[in-house]
């Protein structure tokens, strides 16, 4: 009996090592592509900073405050700006599927002895890593403008960013798996990312909104990410942090399942 248990343990261990080794191989390729494209990192970081300092300072100078009188408007929208970085980076990440298809890299991956779920996981983790690098830069800026982080708030922020990035990278990869034209993908994605961002409450409080707007906001996964980040960074929010995280996990699971399903139906050419 002990030998049988040991054999089962070794078999499970070997299977997990092979599984994570395949995911790692895809992830490291995606991450190296990201490191080679430094201009993309600069551009994708500049846009959120532009919103933070231009919109935050401009609107804030008109004496428009947050729901807490002790928090100025620039700090109030900072969690939303962090979410903005994740939203745009994650959804547009689906364009790499189209590039891989054009250069026949996707075909070589699809014919490899690897399940499409593993390919999807590796690419999704690559998108999550990209988002986390960009958010790390923004968090440094957040400290400069007066956001005070504790170990717990940093941990909560990382969890929220990873969940939001996973769900929206899954959405971007799902869209990319059905499209063959980069121009068409960019056009479709523009109709996706802007509603996700503007309906998330990134730039305004969720209190006292019209009923039709509240309904749209409630079906936006980024809404719960922004609210959770405000809870973690500023100690304010429309819902408890635990509620936001639970709903965000549900969105993540649903969009992840949709991504795996879409990859299973995807054609490599």
mmCIF file of C-alpha atoms in Angstrom:
data_model
loop_
_atom_site.group_PDB
_atom_site.id
_atom_site.type_symbol
_atom_site.label_atom_id
_atom_site.label_comp_id
_atom_site.label_asym_id
_atom_site.label_seq_id
_atom_site.Cartn_x
_atom_site.Cartn_y
_atom_site.Cartn_z
ATOM 1 C CA UNK A 1 0.000 0.000 0.000
ATOM 2 C CA UNK A 2 2.701 2.577 0.863
ATOM 3 C CA UNK A 3 4.464 1.897 -2.419
ATOM 4 C CA UNK A 4 1.186 2.358 -4.291
ATOM 5 C CA UNK A 5 0.586 5.709 -2.603
ATOM 6 C CA UNK A 6 4.139 6.765 -3.407
ATOM 7 C CA UNK A 7 3.676 5.772 -7.035
ATOM 8 C CA UNK A 8 0.472 7.785 -7.274
ATOM 9 C CA UNK A 9 2.201 10.755 -5.669
ATOM 10 C CA UNK A 10 5.131 10.558 -8.092
ATOM 11 C CA UNK A 11 2.808 10.223 -11.083
ATOM 12 C CA UNK A 12 0.754 13.233 -10.015
ATOM 13 C CA UNK A 13 3.924 15.234 -9.372
ATOM 14 C CA UNK A 14 5.362 14.337 -12.783
ATOM 15 C CA UNK A 15 2.070 15.229 -14.492
ATOM 16 C CA UNK A 16 1.934 18.624 -12.757
ATOM 17 C CA UNK A 17 5.561 19.334 -13.667
ATOM 18 C CA UNK A 18 4.847 18.623 -17.330
ATOM 19 C CA UNK A 19 1.666 20.709 -17.207
ATOM 20 C CA UNK A 20 3.282 23.760 -15.615
ATOM 21 C CA UNK A 21 6.346 23.331 -17.818
ATOM 22 C CA UNK A 22 4.172 23.709 -20.924
ATOM 23 C CA UNK A 23 2.359 26.722 -19.487
ATOM 24 C CA UNK A 24 5.692 28.259 -18.511
ATOM 25 C CA UNK A 25 7.091 27.790 -22.033
ATOM 26 C CA UNK A 26 4.189 29.745 -23.534
ATOM 27 C CA UNK A 27 4.248 32.363 -20.775
ATOM 28 C CA UNK A 28 7.979 33.065 -21.083
ATOM 29 C CA UNK A 29 7.636 33.527 -24.831
ATOM 30 C CA UNK A 30 4.858 36.078 -24.313
ATOM 31 C CA UNK A 31 6.848 37.884 -21.637
ATOM 32 C CA UNK A 32 9.975 38.090 -23.805
ATOM 33 C CA UNK A 33 7.912 39.611 -26.614
ATOM 34 C CA UNK A 34 6.648 42.188 -24.133
ATOM 35 C CA UNK A 35 10.192 43.034 -22.960
ATOM 36 C CA UNK A 36 11.371 43.561 -26.531
ATOM 37 C CA UNK A 37 8.592 46.081 -27.194
ATOM 38 C CA UNK A 38 9.635 48.825 -24.782
ATOM 39 C CA UNK A 39 7.790 51.457 -26.790
ATOM 40 C CA UNK A 40 4.507 49.660 -26.047
ATOM 41 C CA UNK A 41 5.263 49.765 -22.316
ATOM 42 C CA UNK A 42 5.997 53.496 -22.475
ATOM 43 C CA UNK A 43 2.886 54.275 -24.552
ATOM 44 C CA UNK A 44 0.531 52.156 -22.455
ATOM 45 C CA UNK A 45 1.834 53.772 -19.256
ATOM 46 C CA UNK A 46 1.728 57.323 -20.612
ATOM 47 C CA UNK A 47 -2.008 57.281 -21.401
ATOM 48 C CA UNK A 48 -3.174 56.506 -17.815
ATOM 49 C CA UNK A 49 -0.752 59.116 -16.462
ATOM 50 C CA UNK A 50 -2.192 61.662 -18.901
ATOM 51 C CA UNK A 51 -5.687 60.955 -17.604
ATOM 52 C CA UNK A 52 -4.519 61.066 -13.995
ATOM 53 C CA UNK A 53 -2.771 64.412 -14.162
ATOM 54 C CA UNK A 54 -4.747 66.225 -16.867
ATOM 55 C CA UNK A 55 -8.281 65.025 -16.086
ATOM 56 C CA UNK A 56 -7.613 64.612 -12.370
ATOM 57 C CA UNK A 57 -6.046 68.036 -11.961
ATOM 58 C CA UNK A 58 -8.369 69.774 -14.421
ATOM 59 C CA UNK A 59 -11.647 68.556 -12.953
ATOM 60 C CA UNK A 60 -10.273 68.680 -9.428
ATOM 61 C CA UNK A 61 -9.405 72.364 -9.855
ATOM 62 C CA UNK A 62 -13.112 73.079 -10.363
ATOM 63 C CA UNK A 63 -13.778 72.049 -6.764
ATOM 64 C CA UNK A 64 -15.345 68.738 -7.727
ATOM 65 C CA UNK A 65 -14.574 66.370 -4.869
ATOM 66 C CA UNK A 66 -14.959 62.699 -4.208
ATOM 67 C CA UNK A 67 -17.505 61.123 -1.896
ATOM 68 C CA UNK A 68 -15.040 61.752 0.935
ATOM 69 C CA UNK A 69 -14.167 65.405 1.591
ATOM 70 C CA UNK A 70 -10.697 64.377 2.810
ATOM 71 C CA UNK A 71 -9.786 62.777 -0.539
ATOM 72 C CA UNK A 72 -9.194 65.047 -3.515
ATOM 73 C CA UNK A 73 -10.471 64.139 -6.965
ATOM 74 C CA UNK A 74 -7.066 63.112 -8.315
ATOM 75 C CA UNK A 75 -6.592 60.498 -5.611
ATOM 76 C CA UNK A 76 -10.230 59.442 -5.924
ATOM 77 C CA UNK A 77 -9.817 58.506 -9.607
ATOM 78 C CA UNK A 78 -6.396 56.871 -9.127
ATOM 79 C CA UNK A 79 -7.886 53.356 -8.587
ATOM 80 C CA UNK A 80 -9.916 53.899 -11.758
ATOM 81 C CA UNK A 81 -6.780 54.908 -13.662
ATOM 82 C CA UNK A 82 -5.066 51.710 -12.489
ATOM 83 C CA UNK A 83 -8.068 49.763 -13.764
ATOM 84 C CA UNK A 84 -7.915 51.709 -17.026
ATOM 85 C CA UNK A 85 -4.353 50.511 -17.582
ATOM 86 C CA UNK A 86 -5.421 46.906 -17.009
ATOM 87 C CA UNK A 87 -8.528 47.208 -19.208
ATOM 88 C CA UNK A 88 -6.769 48.572 -22.273
ATOM 89 C CA UNK A 89 -3.693 46.347 -21.943
ATOM 90 C CA UNK A 90 -5.655 43.161 -21.323
ATOM 91 C CA UNK A 91 -8.353 43.446 -23.988
ATOM 92 C CA UNK A 92 -5.958 44.632 -26.702
ATOM 93 C CA UNK A 93 -3.717 41.679 -25.840
ATOM 94 C CA UNK A 94 -6.031 39.583 -28.000
ATOM 95 C CA UNK A 95 -4.431 41.182 -31.071
ATOM 96 C CA UNK A 96 -1.397 38.938 -30.544
ATOM 97 C CA UNK A 97 -3.507 35.960 -31.583
ATOM 98 C CA UNK A 98 -3.995 37.599 -34.977
ATOM 99 C CA UNK A 99 -0.270 38.370 -35.292
ATOM 100 C CA UNK A 100 0.600 34.781 -34.332
ATOM 101 C CA UNK A 101 -1.808 33.550 -36.989
ATOM 102 C CA UNK A 102 -0.263 35.799 -39.647
ATOM 103 C CA UNK A 103 3.267 34.566 -38.907
ATOM 104 C CA UNK A 104 2.169 30.910 -38.619
ATOM 105 C CA UNK A 105 3.355 30.710 -35.011
ATOM 106 C CA UNK A 106 -0.178 29.865 -33.932
ATOM 107 C CA UNK A 107 -0.291 26.914 -36.310
ATOM 108 C CA UNK A 108 2.907 25.444 -34.853
ATOM 109 C CA UNK A 109 1.509 25.799 -31.327
ATOM 110 C CA UNK A 110 -1.839 24.274 -32.223
ATOM 111 C CA UNK A 111 -0.283 21.142 -33.782
ATOM 112 C CA UNK A 112 2.000 20.631 -30.772
ATOM 113 C CA UNK A 113 1.056 17.919 -28.249
ATOM 114 C CA UNK A 114 -0.444 20.523 -25.939
ATOM 115 C CA UNK A 115 -4.106 21.064 -25.173
ATOM 116 C CA UNK A 116 -5.626 24.360 -26.232
ATOM 117 C CA UNK A 117 -6.580 25.028 -22.648
ATOM 118 C CA UNK A 118 -2.873 25.055 -21.748
ATOM 119 C CA UNK A 119 -2.122 27.398 -24.655
ATOM 120 C CA UNK A 120 -4.901 29.686 -23.457
ATOM 121 C CA UNK A 121 -3.598 29.603 -19.866
ATOM 122 C CA UNK A 122 -0.036 30.417 -20.947
ATOM 123 C CA UNK A 123 -1.134 33.360 -23.059
ATOM 124 C CA UNK A 124 -3.470 34.625 -20.353
ATOM 125 C CA UNK A 125 -0.702 34.518 -17.752
ATOM 126 C CA UNK A 126 1.461 36.449 -20.211
ATOM 127 C CA UNK A 127 -1.191 39.161 -20.432
ATOM 128 C CA UNK A 128 -1.512 39.242 -16.649
ATOM 129 C CA UNK A 129 2.242 39.721 -16.262
ATOM 130 C CA UNK A 130 2.216 42.622 -18.725
ATOM 131 C CA UNK A 131 -0.585 44.316 -16.795
ATOM 132 C CA UNK A 132 1.161 43.789 -13.470
ATOM 133 C CA UNK A 133 4.377 45.414 -14.734
ATOM 134 C CA UNK A 134 2.473 48.493 -15.909
ATOM 135 C CA UNK A 135 0.450 48.716 -12.707
ATOM 136 C CA UNK A 136 3.672 48.544 -10.661
ATOM 137 C CA UNK A 137 4.830 51.750 -12.361
ATOM 138 C CA UNK A 138 1.481 53.427 -11.646
ATOM 139 C CA UNK A 139 1.614 52.415 -7.974
ATOM 140 C CA UNK A 140 4.913 54.265 -7.624
ATOM 141 C CA UNK A 141 3.191 57.348 -9.047
ATOM 142 C CA UNK A 142 0.316 56.747 -6.618
ATOM 143 C CA UNK A 143 2.724 56.977 -3.696
ATOM 144 C CA UNK A 144 3.985 60.286 -5.058
ATOM 145 C CA UNK A 145 0.488 61.848 -5.210
ATOM 146 C CA UNK A 146 -0.356 60.786 -1.660
ATOM 147 C CA UNK A 147 -1.754 57.232 -1.816
ATOM 148 C CA UNK A 148 -0.540 55.445 1.316
ATOM 149 C CA UNK A 149 -0.033 51.709 0.874
ATOM 150 C CA UNK A 150 0.237 49.067 3.557
ATOM 151 C CA UNK A 151 1.285 45.462 3.087
ATOM 152 C CA UNK A 152 -2.373 44.415 3.167
ATOM 153 C CA UNK A 153 -3.521 47.086 0.698
ATOM 154 C CA UNK A 154 -0.703 46.188 -1.714
ATOM 155 C CA UNK A 155 -1.649 42.510 -1.505
ATOM 156 C CA UNK A 156 -5.319 43.344 -2.092
ATOM 157 C CA UNK A 157 -4.376 45.575 -5.041
ATOM 158 C CA UNK A 158 -2.313 42.823 -6.672
ATOM 159 C CA UNK A 159 -5.144 40.302 -6.255
ATOM 160 C CA UNK A 160 -7.676 42.674 -7.829
ATOM 161 C CA UNK A 161 -5.339 43.542 -10.712
ATOM 162 C CA UNK A 162 -4.626 39.879 -11.455
ATOM 163 C CA UNK A 163 -8.309 38.934 -11.392
ATOM 164 C CA UNK A 164 -9.335 41.835 -13.621
ATOM 165 C CA UNK A 165 -6.433 41.182 -15.982
ATOM 166 C CA UNK A 166 -7.255 37.473 -16.237
ATOM 167 C CA UNK A 167 -10.922 38.132 -17.003
ATOM 168 C CA UNK A 168 -10.292 40.851 -19.598
ATOM 169 C CA UNK A 169 -7.317 39.088 -21.194
ATOM 170 C CA UNK A 170 -9.663 36.122 -21.576
ATOM 171 C CA UNK A 171 -12.174 38.428 -23.245
ATOM 172 C CA UNK A 172 -9.504 39.855 -25.575
ATOM 173 C CA UNK A 173 -8.232 36.394 -26.529
ATOM 174 C CA UNK A 174 -11.805 35.268 -27.124
ATOM 175 C CA UNK A 175 -12.385 38.132 -29.552
ATOM 176 C CA UNK A 176 -9.014 37.531 -31.219
ATOM 177 C CA UNK A 177 -9.732 33.834 -31.684
ATOM 178 C CA UNK A 178 -12.713 34.612 -33.932
ATOM 179 C CA UNK A 179 -11.082 37.333 -36.023
ATOM 180 C CA UNK A 180 -8.462 37.296 -38.779
ATOM 181 C CA UNK A 181 -8.092 41.008 -39.474
ATOM 182 C CA UNK A 182 -6.114 43.244 -37.129
ATOM 183 C CA UNK A 183 -8.034 46.288 -38.326
ATOM 184 C CA UNK A 184 -11.358 44.582 -37.656
ATOM 185 C CA UNK A 185 -10.181 43.479 -34.210
ATOM 186 C CA UNK A 186 -9.156 47.011 -33.251
ATOM 187 C CA UNK A 187 -12.497 48.384 -34.406
ATOM 188 C CA UNK A 188 -14.484 45.808 -32.429
ATOM 189 C CA UNK A 189 -12.327 46.204 -29.339
ATOM 190 C CA UNK A 190 -12.815 49.971 -29.355
ATOM 191 C CA UNK A 191 -16.536 49.303 -28.875
ATOM 192 C CA UNK A 192 -15.658 47.075 -25.916
ATOM 193 C CA UNK A 193 -12.937 48.820 -23.912
ATOM 194 C CA UNK A 194 -14.445 52.303 -23.766
ATOM 195 C CA UNK A 195 -17.841 51.189 -22.357
ATOM 196 C CA UNK A 196 -16.023 48.921 -19.879
ATOM 197 C CA UNK A 197 -13.906 51.853 -18.702
ATOM 198 C CA UNK A 198 -16.514 54.610 -18.638
ATOM 199 C CA UNK A 199 -19.174 52.403 -16.998
ATOM 200 C CA UNK A 200 -16.800 51.187 -14.284
ATOM 201 C CA UNK A 201 -17.190 54.267 -12.102
ATOM 202 C CA UNK A 202 -13.509 55.043 -12.587
ATOM 203 C CA UNK A 203 -14.207 58.780 -12.899
ATOM 204 C CA UNK A 204 -17.291 59.210 -10.709
ATOM 205 C CA UNK A 205 -19.020 57.918 -7.609
ATOM 206 C CA UNK A 206 -21.572 55.128 -7.949
ATOM 207 C CA UNK A 207 -24.021 56.829 -5.583
ATOM 208 C CA UNK A 208 -27.189 58.618 -6.783
ATOM 209 C CA UNK A 209 -26.975 57.469 -10.413
ATOM 210 C CA UNK A 210 -29.975 57.127 -12.790
ATOM 211 C CA UNK A 211 -31.481 53.630 -12.707
ATOM 212 C CA UNK A 212 -30.659 52.903 -16.372
ATOM 213 C CA UNK A 213 -27.010 53.796 -15.794
ATOM 214 C CA UNK A 214 -26.835 51.759 -12.590
ATOM 215 C CA UNK A 215 -28.056 48.687 -14.487
ATOM 216 C CA UNK A 216 -25.281 49.004 -17.087
ATOM 217 C CA UNK A 217 -22.682 49.594 -14.397
ATOM 218 C CA UNK A 218 -23.680 46.448 -12.495
ATOM 219 C CA UNK A 219 -22.933 44.187 -15.493
ATOM 220 C CA UNK A 220 -19.458 45.640 -15.978
ATOM 221 C CA UNK A 221 -16.745 43.501 -14.311
ATOM 222 C CA UNK A 222 -14.440 46.520 -14.055
ATOM 223 C CA UNK A 223 -16.975 48.179 -11.734
ATOM 224 C CA UNK A 224 -16.154 45.724 -8.972
ATOM 225 C CA UNK A 225 -12.419 46.000 -9.603
ATOM 226 C CA UNK A 226 -12.507 49.809 -9.301
ATOM 227 C CA UNK A 227 -14.615 49.640 -6.139
ATOM 228 C CA UNK A 228 -12.328 46.988 -4.625
ATOM 229 C CA UNK A 229 -9.255 49.092 -5.428
ATOM 230 C CA UNK A 230 -10.862 52.140 -3.782
ATOM 231 C CA UNK A 231 -11.495 50.030 -0.718
ATOM 232 C CA UNK A 232 -7.894 48.805 -0.688
ATOM 233 C CA UNK A 233 -6.156 52.116 -1.469
ATOM 234 C CA UNK A 234 -8.462 54.750 0.038
ATOM 235 C CA UNK A 235 -10.691 52.892 2.472
ATOM 236 C CA UNK A 236 -13.872 53.951 0.644
ATOM 237 C CA UNK A 237 -16.213 52.009 -1.590
ATOM 238 C CA UNK A 238 -19.841 51.364 -2.449
ATOM 239 C CA UNK A 239 -19.580 47.706 -1.393
ATOM 240 C CA UNK A 240 -17.409 45.767 1.055
ATOM 241 C CA UNK A 241 -14.109 44.553 -0.400
ATOM 242 C CA UNK A 242 -15.136 40.899 0.071
ATOM 243 C CA UNK A 243 -18.321 41.405 -1.981
ATOM 244 C CA UNK A 244 -16.415 43.077 -4.822
ATOM 245 C CA UNK A 245 -13.834 40.274 -4.902
ATOM 246 C CA UNK A 246 -16.496 37.549 -4.894
ATOM 247 C CA UNK A 247 -18.323 39.082 -7.857
ATOM 248 C CA UNK A 248 -15.040 39.702 -9.688
ATOM 249 C CA UNK A 249 -14.045 36.045 -9.192
ATOM 250 C CA UNK A 250 -17.380 34.993 -10.712
ATOM 251 C CA UNK A 251 -16.768 37.206 -13.765
ATOM 252 C CA UNK A 252 -13.216 35.847 -14.033
ATOM 253 C CA UNK A 253 -14.401 32.243 -13.963
ATOM 254 C CA UNK A 254 -17.094 32.914 -16.559
ATOM 255 C CA UNK A 255 -14.843 34.792 -18.992
ATOM 256 C CA UNK A 256 -12.070 32.238 -18.476
ATOM 257 C CA UNK A 257 -14.446 29.410 -19.377
ATOM 258 C CA UNK A 258 -15.575 31.364 -22.446
ATOM 259 C CA UNK A 259 -11.943 31.821 -23.477
ATOM 260 C CA UNK A 260 -11.137 28.118 -23.175
ATOM 261 C CA UNK A 261 -14.245 27.252 -25.177
ATOM 262 C CA UNK A 262 -13.346 29.782 -27.890
ATOM 263 C CA UNK A 263 -9.796 28.466 -28.128
ATOM 264 C CA UNK A 264 -11.171 24.973 -28.563
ATOM 265 C CA UNK A 265 -13.097 26.133 -31.649
ATOM 266 C CA UNK A 266 -10.384 28.382 -33.028
ATOM 267 C CA UNK A 267 -8.829 27.722 -36.432
ATOM 268 C CA UNK A 268 -5.087 28.237 -36.740
ATOM 269 C CA UNK A 269 -5.320 29.572 -40.304
#
